[in-house]
mmCIF file of C-alpha atoms and ligand atoms in Angstrom:
data_model
loop_
_atom_site.group_PDB
_atom_site.id
_atom_site.type_symbol
_atom_site.label_atom_id
_atom_site.label_comp_id
_atom_site.label_asym_id
_atom_site.label_seq_id
_atom_site.Cartn_x
_atom_site.Cartn_y
_atom_site.Cartn_z
ATOM 1 C CA MET A 102 -118.885 104.086 10.370
ATOM 2 C CA ARG A 103 -120.723 101.064 11.685
ATOM 3 C CA ILE A 104 -120.060 99.389 14.988
ATOM 4 C CA PRO A 105 -118.322 96.079 14.210
ATOM 5 C CA ASP A 106 -120.179 92.884 15.091
ATOM 6 C CA PHE A 107 -119.852 91.655 18.644
ATOM 7 C CA THR A 108 -121.647 89.265 20.965
ATOM 8 C CA LEU A 109 -123.522 90.970 23.804
ATOM 9 C CA HIS A 110 -123.653 89.071 27.094
ATOM 10 C CA ARG A 111 -126.141 90.050 29.791
ATOM 11 C CA PRO A 112 -125.123 88.436 33.070
ATOM 12 C CA ALA A 113 -127.459 88.756 36.062
ATOM 13 C CA THR A 114 -124.792 88.615 38.781
ATOM 14 C CA SER A 115 -121.190 89.799 39.282
ATOM 15 C CA LYS A 116 -120.084 86.195 39.609
ATOM 16 C CA GLU A 117 -121.512 85.436 36.175
ATOM 17 C CA ALA A 118 -119.923 88.571 34.709
ATOM 18 C CA VAL A 119 -116.464 87.683 36.054
ATOM 19 C CA ALA A 120 -116.841 84.107 34.754
ATOM 20 C CA LEU A 121 -117.777 85.379 31.268
ATOM 21 C CA ALA A 122 -114.775 87.719 31.212
ATOM 22 C CA LYS A 123 -112.540 84.791 32.164
ATOM 23 C CA GLU A 124 -114.073 82.531 29.537
ATOM 24 C CA PHE A 125 -113.567 84.868 26.561
ATOM 25 C CA GLU A 126 -110.203 86.337 25.625
ATOM 26 C CA SER A 127 -111.500 89.469 23.945
ATOM 27 C CA THR A 128 -114.009 91.286 26.156
ATOM 28 C CA ASP A 129 -115.072 94.736 27.316
ATOM 29 C CA PHE A 130 -117.471 95.691 30.091
ATOM 30 C CA LEU A 131 -120.367 97.944 29.169
ATOM 31 C CA GLY A 132 -121.861 100.569 31.488
ATOM 32 C CA GLY A 133 -123.945 103.216 29.716
ATOM 33 C CA GLY A 134 -121.888 102.869 26.532
ATOM 34 C CA THR A 135 -121.491 106.647 26.100
ATOM 35 C CA ASP A 136 -117.729 106.316 25.658
ATOM 36 C CA LEU A 137 -117.203 102.691 24.670
ATOM 37 C CA LEU A 138 -119.662 102.619 21.773
ATOM 38 C CA PRO A 139 -118.484 105.852 20.067
ATOM 39 C CA ASN A 140 -114.960 104.376 20.261
ATOM 40 C CA TYR A 141 -116.199 101.152 18.648
ATOM 41 C CA LYS A 142 -117.772 103.190 15.851
ATOM 42 C CA TRP A 143 -114.353 104.608 15.114
ATOM 43 C CA GLY A 144 -112.769 101.154 15.227
ATOM 44 C CA LEU A 145 -110.925 101.829 18.491
ATOM 45 C CA GLY A 146 -110.129 98.898 20.761
ATOM 46 C CA CYS A 147 -113.032 96.754 19.503
ATOM 47 C CA ARG A 148 -113.492 93.380 21.194
ATOM 48 C CA GLU A 149 -115.598 90.417 20.144
ATOM 49 C CA ASN A 150 -117.550 90.069 23.395
ATOM 50 C CA ILE A 151 -119.240 92.828 25.351
ATOM 51 C CA ILE A 152 -120.395 92.095 28.871
ATOM 52 C CA SER A 153 -123.204 94.414 29.867
ATOM 53 C CA LEU A 154 -123.218 95.323 33.568
ATOM 54 C CA ARG A 155 -126.664 96.889 33.395
ATOM 55 C CA GLY A 156 -128.539 93.900 34.822
ATOM 56 C CA LEU A 157 -126.421 93.705 37.985
ATOM 57 C CA ALA A 158 -128.499 94.878 40.940
ATOM 58 C CA GLU A 159 -125.436 94.970 43.226
ATOM 59 C CA LEU A 160 -124.006 97.810 41.061
ATOM 60 C CA ARG A 161 -127.135 99.920 41.416
ATOM 61 C CA GLU A 162 -128.023 99.484 45.076
ATOM 62 C CA PRO A 163 -125.182 101.257 46.957
ATOM 63 C CA SER A 164 -125.357 105.065 46.720
ATOM 64 C CA LEU A 165 -121.942 105.026 45.015
ATOM 65 C CA GLY A 166 -122.600 101.825 43.050
ATOM 66 C CA ALA A 167 -120.743 101.575 39.746
ATOM 67 C CA GLY A 168 -124.007 101.124 37.856
ATOM 68 C CA ARG A 169 -125.685 104.301 39.121
ATOM 69 C CA THR A 170 -125.996 106.947 36.437
ATOM 70 C CA LEU A 171 -124.401 110.350 36.848
ATOM 71 C CA TRP A 172 -127.888 111.817 36.585
ATOM 72 C CA GLU A 173 -128.978 109.747 39.609
ATOM 73 C CA ILE A 174 -125.890 110.861 41.549
ATOM 74 C CA GLU A 175 -126.446 114.478 40.581
ATOM 75 C CA ASN A 176 -130.025 114.297 41.892
ATOM 76 C CA ASP A 177 -129.353 112.309 45.060
ATOM 77 C CA ALA A 178 -130.317 114.553 47.979
ATOM 78 C CA GLU A 179 -128.444 112.455 50.556
ATOM 79 C CA LEU A 180 -125.212 112.521 48.544
ATOM 80 C CA ALA A 181 -125.654 116.270 48.030
ATOM 81 C CA GLU A 182 -125.816 116.698 51.805
ATOM 82 C CA GLN A 183 -122.836 114.414 52.486
ATOM 83 C CA PHE A 184 -120.524 115.094 49.533
ATOM 84 C CA PRO A 185 -121.658 118.256 47.744
ATOM 85 C CA ALA A 186 -118.559 118.512 45.522
ATOM 86 C CA LEU A 187 -119.186 115.027 44.143
ATOM 87 C CA VAL A 188 -122.725 115.878 43.111
ATOM 88 C CA GLU A 189 -121.518 119.164 41.639
ATOM 89 C CA ALA A 190 -118.786 117.394 39.609
ATOM 90 C CA ALA A 191 -121.328 114.866 38.279
ATOM 91 C CA SER A 192 -123.472 117.750 37.062
ATOM 92 C CA HIS A 193 -120.547 119.071 34.981
ATOM 93 C CA VAL A 194 -119.937 115.834 33.044
ATOM 94 C CA ALA A 195 -120.920 115.965 29.340
ATOM 95 C CA THR A 196 -124.601 116.869 28.768
ATOM 96 C CA PRO A 197 -127.842 116.061 30.669
ATOM 97 C CA LEU A 198 -128.800 113.491 28.017
ATOM 98 C CA ILE A 199 -125.459 111.681 28.285
ATOM 99 C CA ARG A 200 -125.613 111.749 32.096
ATOM 100 C CA ARG A 201 -128.939 109.848 31.937
ATOM 101 C CA SER A 202 -127.019 106.811 30.552
ATOM 102 C CA ALA A 203 -123.439 107.408 31.758
ATOM 103 C CA THR A 204 -122.528 105.365 34.826
ATOM 104 C CA LEU A 205 -120.136 106.055 37.664
ATOM 105 C CA GLY A 206 -118.164 102.892 36.763
ATOM 106 C CA GLY A 207 -117.772 103.990 33.153
ATOM 107 C CA ASN A 208 -116.658 107.422 34.275
ATOM 108 C CA LEU A 209 -113.960 106.165 36.636
ATOM 109 C CA PHE A 210 -112.780 103.513 34.146
ATOM 110 C CA LEU A 211 -112.988 105.917 31.217
ATOM 111 C CA ASP A 212 -110.488 105.216 28.453
ATOM 112 C CA THR A 213 -107.693 107.766 28.046
ATOM 113 C CA ARG A 214 -108.015 110.269 25.213
ATOM 114 C CA CYS A 215 -105.649 111.762 22.667
ATOM 115 C CA TRP A 216 -105.945 113.968 19.608
ATOM 116 C CA HIS A 217 -104.136 111.265 17.572
ATOM 117 C CA PHE A 218 -106.260 108.383 18.921
ATOM 118 C CA ASN A 219 -109.884 109.604 19.105
ATOM 119 C CA GLN A 220 -110.258 109.909 15.354
ATOM 120 C CA THR A 221 -112.065 107.922 12.678
ATOM 121 C CA ALA A 222 -110.314 104.980 11.006
ATOM 122 C CA ASP A 223 -110.077 107.065 7.773
ATOM 123 C CA TRP A 224 -108.421 109.938 9.619
ATOM 124 C CA ARG A 225 -105.930 107.566 11.225
ATOM 125 C CA ARG A 226 -105.159 105.983 7.839
ATOM 126 C CA ALA A 227 -104.643 109.386 6.221
ATOM 127 C CA HIS A 228 -102.582 111.018 8.966
ATOM 128 C CA GLY A 229 -100.796 108.012 10.415
ATOM 129 C CA SER A 230 -101.985 106.125 13.449
ATOM 130 C CA CYS A 231 -100.611 106.115 16.994
ATOM 131 C CA LEU A 232 -99.203 103.744 19.602
ATOM 132 C CA LYS A 233 -102.599 103.227 21.252
ATOM 133 C CA ALA A 234 -104.238 102.262 17.925
ATOM 134 C CA GLU A 235 -102.445 100.674 14.958
ATOM 135 C CA SER A 236 -98.869 102.045 15.152
ATOM 136 C CA ASP A 237 -95.754 101.273 17.211
ATOM 137 C CA GLN A 238 -94.965 104.982 17.596
ATOM 138 C CA CYS A 239 -96.485 107.593 19.886
ATOM 139 C CA ARG A 240 -97.293 110.711 17.836
ATOM 140 C CA VAL A 241 -96.992 113.008 20.837
ATOM 141 C CA MET A 242 -93.653 111.828 22.266
ATOM 142 C CA PRO A 243 -92.143 109.715 19.488
ATOM 143 C CA ASP A 244 -89.016 108.204 20.931
ATOM 144 C CA PRO A 245 -88.027 104.538 21.104
ATOM 145 C CA GLY A 246 -89.525 102.491 23.916
ATOM 146 C CA ASN A 247 -92.214 105.127 24.103
ATOM 147 C CA ILE A 248 -95.176 104.991 26.411
ATOM 148 C CA CYS A 249 -98.696 106.154 25.570
ATOM 149 C CA VAL A 250 -99.337 109.633 26.977
ATOM 150 C CA ALA A 251 -103.069 109.781 26.195
ATOM 151 C CA THR A 252 -104.878 111.889 28.778
ATOM 152 C CA TYR A 253 -107.247 110.662 31.493
ATOM 153 C CA SER A 254 -110.256 113.000 31.270
ATOM 154 C CA GLY A 255 -112.817 111.800 33.802
ATOM 155 C CA ASP A 256 -114.332 114.461 36.068
ATOM 156 C CA MET A 257 -115.273 112.305 39.051
ATOM 157 C CA ALA A 258 -111.887 110.774 39.934
ATOM 158 C CA PRO A 259 -110.153 113.899 41.334
ATOM 159 C CA VAL A 260 -113.124 114.587 43.598
ATOM 160 C CA PHE A 261 -113.002 111.048 45.010
ATOM 161 C CA LEU A 262 -109.250 111.481 45.539
ATOM 162 C CA ALA A 263 -109.856 114.722 47.413
ATOM 163 C CA TYR A 264 -112.453 113.146 49.729
ATOM 164 C CA GLY A 265 -110.373 109.954 50.146
ATOM 165 C CA ALA A 266 -112.096 106.907 48.645
ATOM 166 C CA THR A 267 -111.681 103.195 48.016
ATOM 167 C CA ALA A 268 -112.711 101.231 44.921
ATOM 168 C CA PHE A 269 -114.295 97.774 45.340
ATOM 169 C CA LEU A 270 -113.706 95.390 42.443
ATOM 170 C CA ALA A 271 -115.554 92.186 41.547
ATOM 171 C CA THR A 272 -113.100 89.269 41.371
ATOM 172 C CA SER A 273 -113.328 85.505 40.889
ATOM 173 C CA GLU A 274 -113.078 85.142 44.685
ATOM 174 C CA GLY A 275 -115.818 87.701 45.374
ATOM 175 C CA GLU A 276 -114.499 91.224 45.794
ATOM 176 C CA ARG A 277 -111.397 93.159 46.809
ATOM 177 C CA SER A 278 -110.648 96.772 47.621
ATOM 178 C CA VAL A 279 -108.061 99.139 46.140
ATOM 179 C CA SER A 280 -107.351 102.631 47.419
ATOM 180 C CA MET A 281 -108.301 105.052 44.643
ATOM 181 C CA ASN A 282 -104.849 106.499 44.991
ATOM 182 C CA ASN A 283 -103.374 103.205 43.740
ATOM 183 C CA LEU A 284 -105.908 102.375 41.054
ATOM 184 C CA TRP A 285 -104.602 104.053 37.908
ATOM 185 C CA ALA A 286 -101.244 103.560 36.150
ATOM 186 C CA PRO A 287 -99.343 106.374 34.372
ATOM 187 C CA ASP A 288 -99.701 104.673 30.991
ATOM 188 C CA GLY A 289 -102.429 105.618 28.502
ATOM 189 C CA ILE A 290 -102.773 102.023 27.288
ATOM 190 C CA ARG A 291 -102.354 99.927 30.436
ATOM 191 C CA ARG A 292 -104.376 102.473 32.476
ATOM 192 C CA PHE A 293 -104.574 100.545 35.765
ATOM 193 C CA GLN A 294 -101.942 99.424 38.239
ATOM 194 C CA ASP A 295 -103.309 95.967 38.818
ATOM 195 C CA VAL A 296 -106.871 95.377 37.739
ATOM 196 C CA GLY A 297 -107.275 91.930 36.175
ATOM 197 C CA GLY A 298 -109.051 91.651 32.804
ATOM 198 C CA GLU A 299 -111.940 89.832 34.471
ATOM 199 C CA GLU A 300 -112.297 92.395 37.300
ATOM 200 C CA PHE A 301 -114.631 95.365 37.256
ATOM 201 C CA LEU A 302 -115.807 98.122 39.580
ATOM 202 C CA LEU A 303 -118.649 97.257 41.937
ATOM 203 C CA ARG A 304 -118.838 100.433 44.022
ATOM 204 C CA VAL A 305 -116.875 103.207 45.668
ATOM 205 C CA GLU A 306 -116.783 103.807 49.413
ATOM 206 C CA MET A 307 -115.746 107.129 50.885
ATOM 207 C CA ALA A 308 -113.188 107.270 53.709
ATOM 208 C CA GLU A 309 -114.709 107.288 57.199
ATOM 209 C CA ASP A 310 -113.699 110.917 57.745
ATOM 210 C CA ALA A 311 -114.780 112.084 54.259
ATOM 211 C CA GLN A 312 -117.592 114.260 55.580
ATOM 212 C CA GLU A 313 -115.064 116.226 57.657
ATOM 213 C CA TRP A 314 -113.491 117.473 54.424
ATOM 214 C CA THR A 315 -114.558 120.554 52.499
ATOM 215 C CA VAL A 316 -114.013 119.763 48.837
ATOM 216 C CA ALA A 317 -114.356 121.897 45.694
ATOM 217 C CA TYR A 318 -113.815 121.051 42.016
ATOM 218 C CA GLN A 319 -112.925 123.397 39.166
ATOM 219 C CA LYS A 320 -112.942 122.414 35.510
ATOM 220 C CA LEU A 321 -111.543 123.984 32.346
ATOM 221 C CA ARG A 322 -113.268 123.091 29.089
ATOM 222 C CA LEU A 323 -113.893 124.450 25.634
ATOM 223 C CA ARG A 324 -117.720 124.567 25.749
ATOM 224 C CA GLU A 325 -119.259 124.827 29.212
ATOM 225 C CA SER A 326 -122.352 122.870 28.157
ATOM 226 C CA PHE A 327 -120.679 119.814 26.746
ATOM 227 C CA ASP A 328 -116.974 119.136 26.806
ATOM 228 C CA PHE A 329 -114.463 116.893 28.526
ATOM 229 C CA PRO A 330 -112.121 118.670 30.957
ATOM 230 C CA GLU A 331 -108.970 120.204 29.466
ATOM 231 C CA GLY A 332 -107.820 120.531 33.061
ATOM 232 C CA GLY A 333 -109.518 119.810 36.371
ATOM 233 C CA VAL A 334 -108.476 120.496 39.964
ATOM 234 C CA ALA A 335 -110.160 119.268 43.147
ATOM 235 C CA ALA A 336 -109.077 120.743 46.478
ATOM 236 C CA GLY A 337 -109.913 119.148 49.821
ATOM 237 C CA ILE A 338 -109.415 120.832 53.188
ATOM 238 C CA ARG A 339 -109.964 119.513 56.714
ATOM 239 C CA TRP A 340 -110.521 122.416 59.083
ATOM 240 C CA GLN A 341 -110.071 122.498 62.864
ATOM 241 C CA ASP A 342 -110.557 125.679 64.905
ATOM 242 C CA GLY A 343 -110.091 127.866 61.836
ATOM 243 C CA LYS A 344 -106.854 126.155 60.778
ATOM 244 C CA VAL A 345 -106.125 123.738 57.954
ATOM 245 C CA VAL A 346 -105.156 120.428 59.596
ATOM 246 C CA ASP A 347 -105.003 118.393 56.400
ATOM 247 C CA ALA A 348 -105.186 119.181 52.693
ATOM 248 C CA ARG A 349 -105.389 117.347 49.382
ATOM 249 C CA ILE A 350 -105.069 118.602 45.827
ATOM 250 C CA ALA A 351 -105.956 116.275 42.956
ATOM 251 C CA THR A 352 -105.979 116.798 39.204
ATOM 252 C CA THR A 353 -107.523 115.286 36.098
ATOM 253 C CA ALA A 354 -106.882 115.878 32.378
ATOM 254 C CA TYR A 355 -103.233 116.733 32.901
ATOM 255 C CA GLU A 356 -101.652 113.272 32.659
ATOM 256 C CA SER A 357 -102.631 109.681 31.821
ATOM 257 C CA VAL A 358 -103.835 109.335 35.409
ATOM 258 C CA PRO A 359 -105.878 111.385 37.843
ATOM 259 C CA MET A 360 -103.476 112.133 40.678
ATOM 260 C CA LEU A 361 -102.882 113.620 44.102
ATOM 261 C CA HIS A 362 -100.213 116.337 44.455
ATOM 262 C CA SER A 363 -98.689 116.225 47.918
ATOM 263 C CA GLU A 364 -96.231 119.134 47.676
ATOM 264 C CA PRO A 365 -98.751 121.899 46.918
ATOM 265 C CA ALA A 366 -101.136 120.435 49.510
ATOM 266 C CA ALA A 367 -98.451 120.389 52.238
ATOM 267 C CA VAL A 368 -97.890 124.159 52.188
ATOM 268 C CA LEU A 369 -101.529 124.714 53.163
ATOM 269 C CA VAL A 370 -101.354 122.846 56.467
ATOM 270 C CA GLY A 371 -101.213 124.993 59.615
ATOM 271 C CA GLY A 372 -102.541 128.159 57.970
ATOM 272 C CA SER A 373 -106.013 129.463 57.165
ATOM 273 C CA LEU A 374 -105.825 129.596 53.361
ATOM 274 C CA GLU A 375 -104.294 133.081 53.399
ATOM 275 C CA GLU A 376 -104.056 134.656 49.931
ATOM 276 C CA ASP A 377 -100.273 134.248 49.661
ATOM 277 C CA VAL A 378 -100.414 130.594 50.752
ATOM 278 C CA VAL A 379 -103.142 129.831 48.210
ATOM 279 C CA GLU A 380 -100.979 131.537 45.593
ATOM 280 C CA GLN A 381 -97.927 129.484 46.638
ATOM 281 C CA ALA A 382 -99.786 126.156 46.480
ATOM 282 C CA SER A 383 -101.360 127.026 43.139
ATOM 283 C CA GLU A 384 -98.003 128.003 41.663
ATOM 284 C CA LEU A 385 -96.477 124.720 42.903
ATOM 285 C CA LEU A 386 -99.288 122.828 41.193
ATOM 286 C CA ARG A 387 -98.783 124.779 37.953
ATOM 287 C CA ALA A 388 -95.108 123.819 38.006
ATOM 288 C CA GLU A 389 -95.921 120.147 38.677
ATOM 289 C CA VAL A 390 -98.565 119.326 36.030
ATOM 290 C CA ARG A 391 -97.336 118.091 32.639
ATOM 291 C CA PRO A 392 -100.016 118.526 29.974
ATOM 292 C CA MET A 393 -99.135 117.102 26.557
ATOM 293 C CA LYS A 394 -99.940 118.450 23.123
ATOM 294 C CA ASN A 395 -102.809 116.000 22.636
ATOM 295 C CA THR A 396 -106.069 117.838 23.430
ATOM 296 C CA SER A 397 -107.824 120.886 21.944
ATOM 297 C CA MET A 398 -106.227 123.564 24.119
ATOM 298 C CA SER A 399 -102.483 124.268 24.126
ATOM 299 C CA PRO A 400 -100.378 122.648 26.869
ATOM 300 C CA ALA A 401 -99.056 126.107 27.822
ATOM 301 C CA TYR A 402 -102.582 127.429 28.447
ATOM 302 C CA ARG A 403 -103.700 124.302 30.297
ATOM 303 C CA LYS A 404 -100.626 124.490 32.536
ATOM 304 C CA LYS A 405 -101.201 128.186 33.235
ATOM 305 C CA MET A 406 -104.840 127.424 34.060
ATOM 306 C CA ALA A 407 -103.840 124.785 36.643
ATOM 307 C CA ARG A 408 -102.809 127.690 38.870
ATOM 308 C CA VAL A 409 -106.093 129.517 38.326
ATOM 309 C CA LEU A 410 -108.243 126.400 38.846
ATOM 310 C CA CYS A 411 -106.339 125.501 42.001
ATOM 311 C CA ALA A 412 -106.735 128.981 43.493
ATOM 312 C CA ARG A 413 -110.445 129.001 42.661
ATOM 313 C CA ALA A 414 -110.972 125.569 44.201
ATOM 314 C CA LEU A 415 -109.054 126.490 47.369
ATOM 315 C CA ASN A 416 -110.891 129.800 47.729
ATOM 316 C CA SER A 417 -114.177 127.854 47.561
ATOM 317 C CA CYS A 418 -113.043 125.722 50.521
ATOM 318 C CA ARG A 419 -112.996 128.685 52.959
ATOM 319 C CA PRO A 420 -115.639 128.442 55.678
ATOM 320 C CA VAL A 421 -118.624 130.686 54.963
HETATM 321 C C1 FAD B 780 -119.935 114.341 23.918
HETATM 322 C C2 FAD B 780 -119.344 113.711 25.137
HETATM 323 C C3 FAD B 780 -118.912 114.530 26.163
HETATM 324 C C4 FAD B 780 -118.344 113.954 27.299
HETATM 325 N N1 FAD B 780 -117.943 114.780 28.301
HETATM 326 C C5 FAD B 780 -117.422 114.247 29.441
HETATM 327 C C6 FAD B 780 -117.018 115.090 30.499
HETATM 328 O O1 FAD B 780 -117.184 116.315 30.456
HETATM 329 N N2 FAD B 780 -116.470 114.522 31.595
HETATM 330 C C7 FAD B 780 -116.299 113.167 31.717
HETATM 331 O O2 FAD B 780 -115.815 112.714 32.753
HETATM 332 N N3 FAD B 780 -116.691 112.340 30.720
HETATM 333 C C8 FAD B 780 -117.248 112.838 29.599
HETATM 334 N N4 FAD B 780 -117.662 112.002 28.587
HETATM 335 C C9 FAD B 780 -117.368 110.568 28.661
HETATM 336 C C10 FAD B 780 -118.484 109.657 29.193
HETATM 337 O O3 FAD B 780 -119.733 110.014 28.702
HETATM 338 C C11 FAD B 780 -118.561 109.651 30.704
HETATM 339 O O4 FAD B 780 -117.281 109.579 31.280
HETATM 340 C C12 FAD B 780 -119.415 108.500 31.252
HETATM 341 O O5 FAD B 780 -119.510 108.615 32.652
HETATM 342 C C13 FAD B 780 -118.908 107.123 30.907
HETATM 343 O O6 FAD B 780 -119.793 106.189 31.508
HETATM 344 P P1 FAD B 780 -120.499 105.006 30.686
HETATM 345 O O7 FAD B 780 -121.277 104.221 31.668
HETATM 346 O O8 FAD B 780 -121.229 105.498 29.505
HETATM 347 O O9 FAD B 780 -119.191 104.218 30.222
HETATM 348 P P2 FAD B 780 -119.023 103.158 29.044
HETATM 349 O O10 FAD B 780 -118.919 103.875 27.755
HETATM 350 O O11 FAD B 780 -120.013 102.078 29.170
HETATM 351 O O12 FAD B 780 -117.579 102.570 29.466
HETATM 352 C C14 FAD B 780 -116.420 103.377 29.510
HETATM 353 C C15 FAD B 780 -115.236 102.491 29.919
HETATM 354 O O13 FAD B 780 -115.409 102.033 31.251
HETATM 355 C C16 FAD B 780 -115.449 100.598 31.304
HETATM 356 N N5 FAD B 780 -116.454 100.268 32.331
HETATM 357 C C17 FAD B 780 -117.762 100.597 32.369
HETATM 358 N N6 FAD B 780 -118.302 100.223 33.545
HETATM 359 C C18 FAD B 780 -117.308 99.637 34.258
HETATM 360 C C19 FAD B 780 -117.231 99.038 35.558
HETATM 361 N N7 FAD B 780 -118.274 98.975 36.384
HETATM 362 N N8 FAD B 780 -116.036 98.537 35.950
HETATM 363 C C20 FAD B 780 -114.952 98.581 35.140
HETATM 364 N N9 FAD B 780 -114.967 99.135 33.903
HETATM 365 C C21 FAD B 780 -116.141 99.662 33.483
HETATM 366 C C22 FAD B 780 -115.820 100.165 29.894
HETATM 367 O O14 FAD B 780 -115.347 98.859 29.621
HETATM 368 C C23 FAD B 780 -115.111 101.219 29.066
HETATM 369 O O15 FAD B 780 -113.736 100.928 28.949
HETATM 370 C C24 FAD B 780 -118.232 112.540 27.425
HETATM 371 C C25 FAD B 780 -118.691 111.733 26.391
HETATM 372 C C26 FAD B 780 -119.249 112.301 25.253
HETATM 373 C C27 FAD B 780 -119.758 111.397 24.164
#
């Protein structure tokens, strides 16, 4: 399994990077390469031109710059003070070695994953490929006009959604912002609502009131030391005089998109996270998530665990 030949471009500025992506039809952006390059080895989504973002200072300077590694974020004392759940989530991604290379941009723009897709070319030839690779049929939900249901499995996105955050993209005109809530599309292949092929993530900015929120993230995975989430729930609570005045619940690894769940969050407002209210919100979330049969754990177990993860996250948001 060799990585197919490609041309590596090393632009020095965002402007140059956008121009290169516009010039070539078949391109991918490269952060740390911890996801993109293993996929290339397996012949998944290979392009002829790779544009490395590693030389772009503007991606490394802001504290939530797309080019900062997860290891840097995990060890950033200021971020730990301001957004402790973000730093905590970064520390649960993959392994320490991977986090040394893995960037925030690569994590948020992580490709979706599926049991039928993330396989070697030989495996796909032997067992039949899928809609996201070489086939016109989804192996998970094979009906006509089907849509790819590969799962979004990044750990950082739900935490940003719980704090309230905005993504800043490099464009041919300079930059533009997109609320994180409107970034991803519920389609395992298309992945984003409207991010042009030449656009890429520059940085993330937290909402002005983000530090008023208490946020906690809970993750389900096979091996604690290593694995992608099989389910992830971030809860965010804004307290005032001992009462919940606003709440957010966001998930990852349950659909093709990380997403906010307004119904379970709404029942929390006005109370003080009483046990029965936490139970009610968690049960609403369990009912709402729709895991597919495309990861290691069974959809039934992952769905059941949404309730447990949600309750744990909410219980961690109580004032100490
Ligand atoms: C063994 C293993 C375990 C893992 N476990 C986890 C886990 O627990 N949780 C988790 O979240 N991830 C996990 N990952 C996935 C991955 O390592 C991380 O998500 C990492 O943060 C990806 O960042 P990267 O810079 O290496 O991305 P890359 O591999 O460089 O890129 C990933 C994708 O993002 C795009 N991209 C990169 N930078 C940008 C940018 N600035 N703007 C737009 N698009 C961009 C690339 O084109 C590509 O499509 C795991 C990977 C491995 C190999």
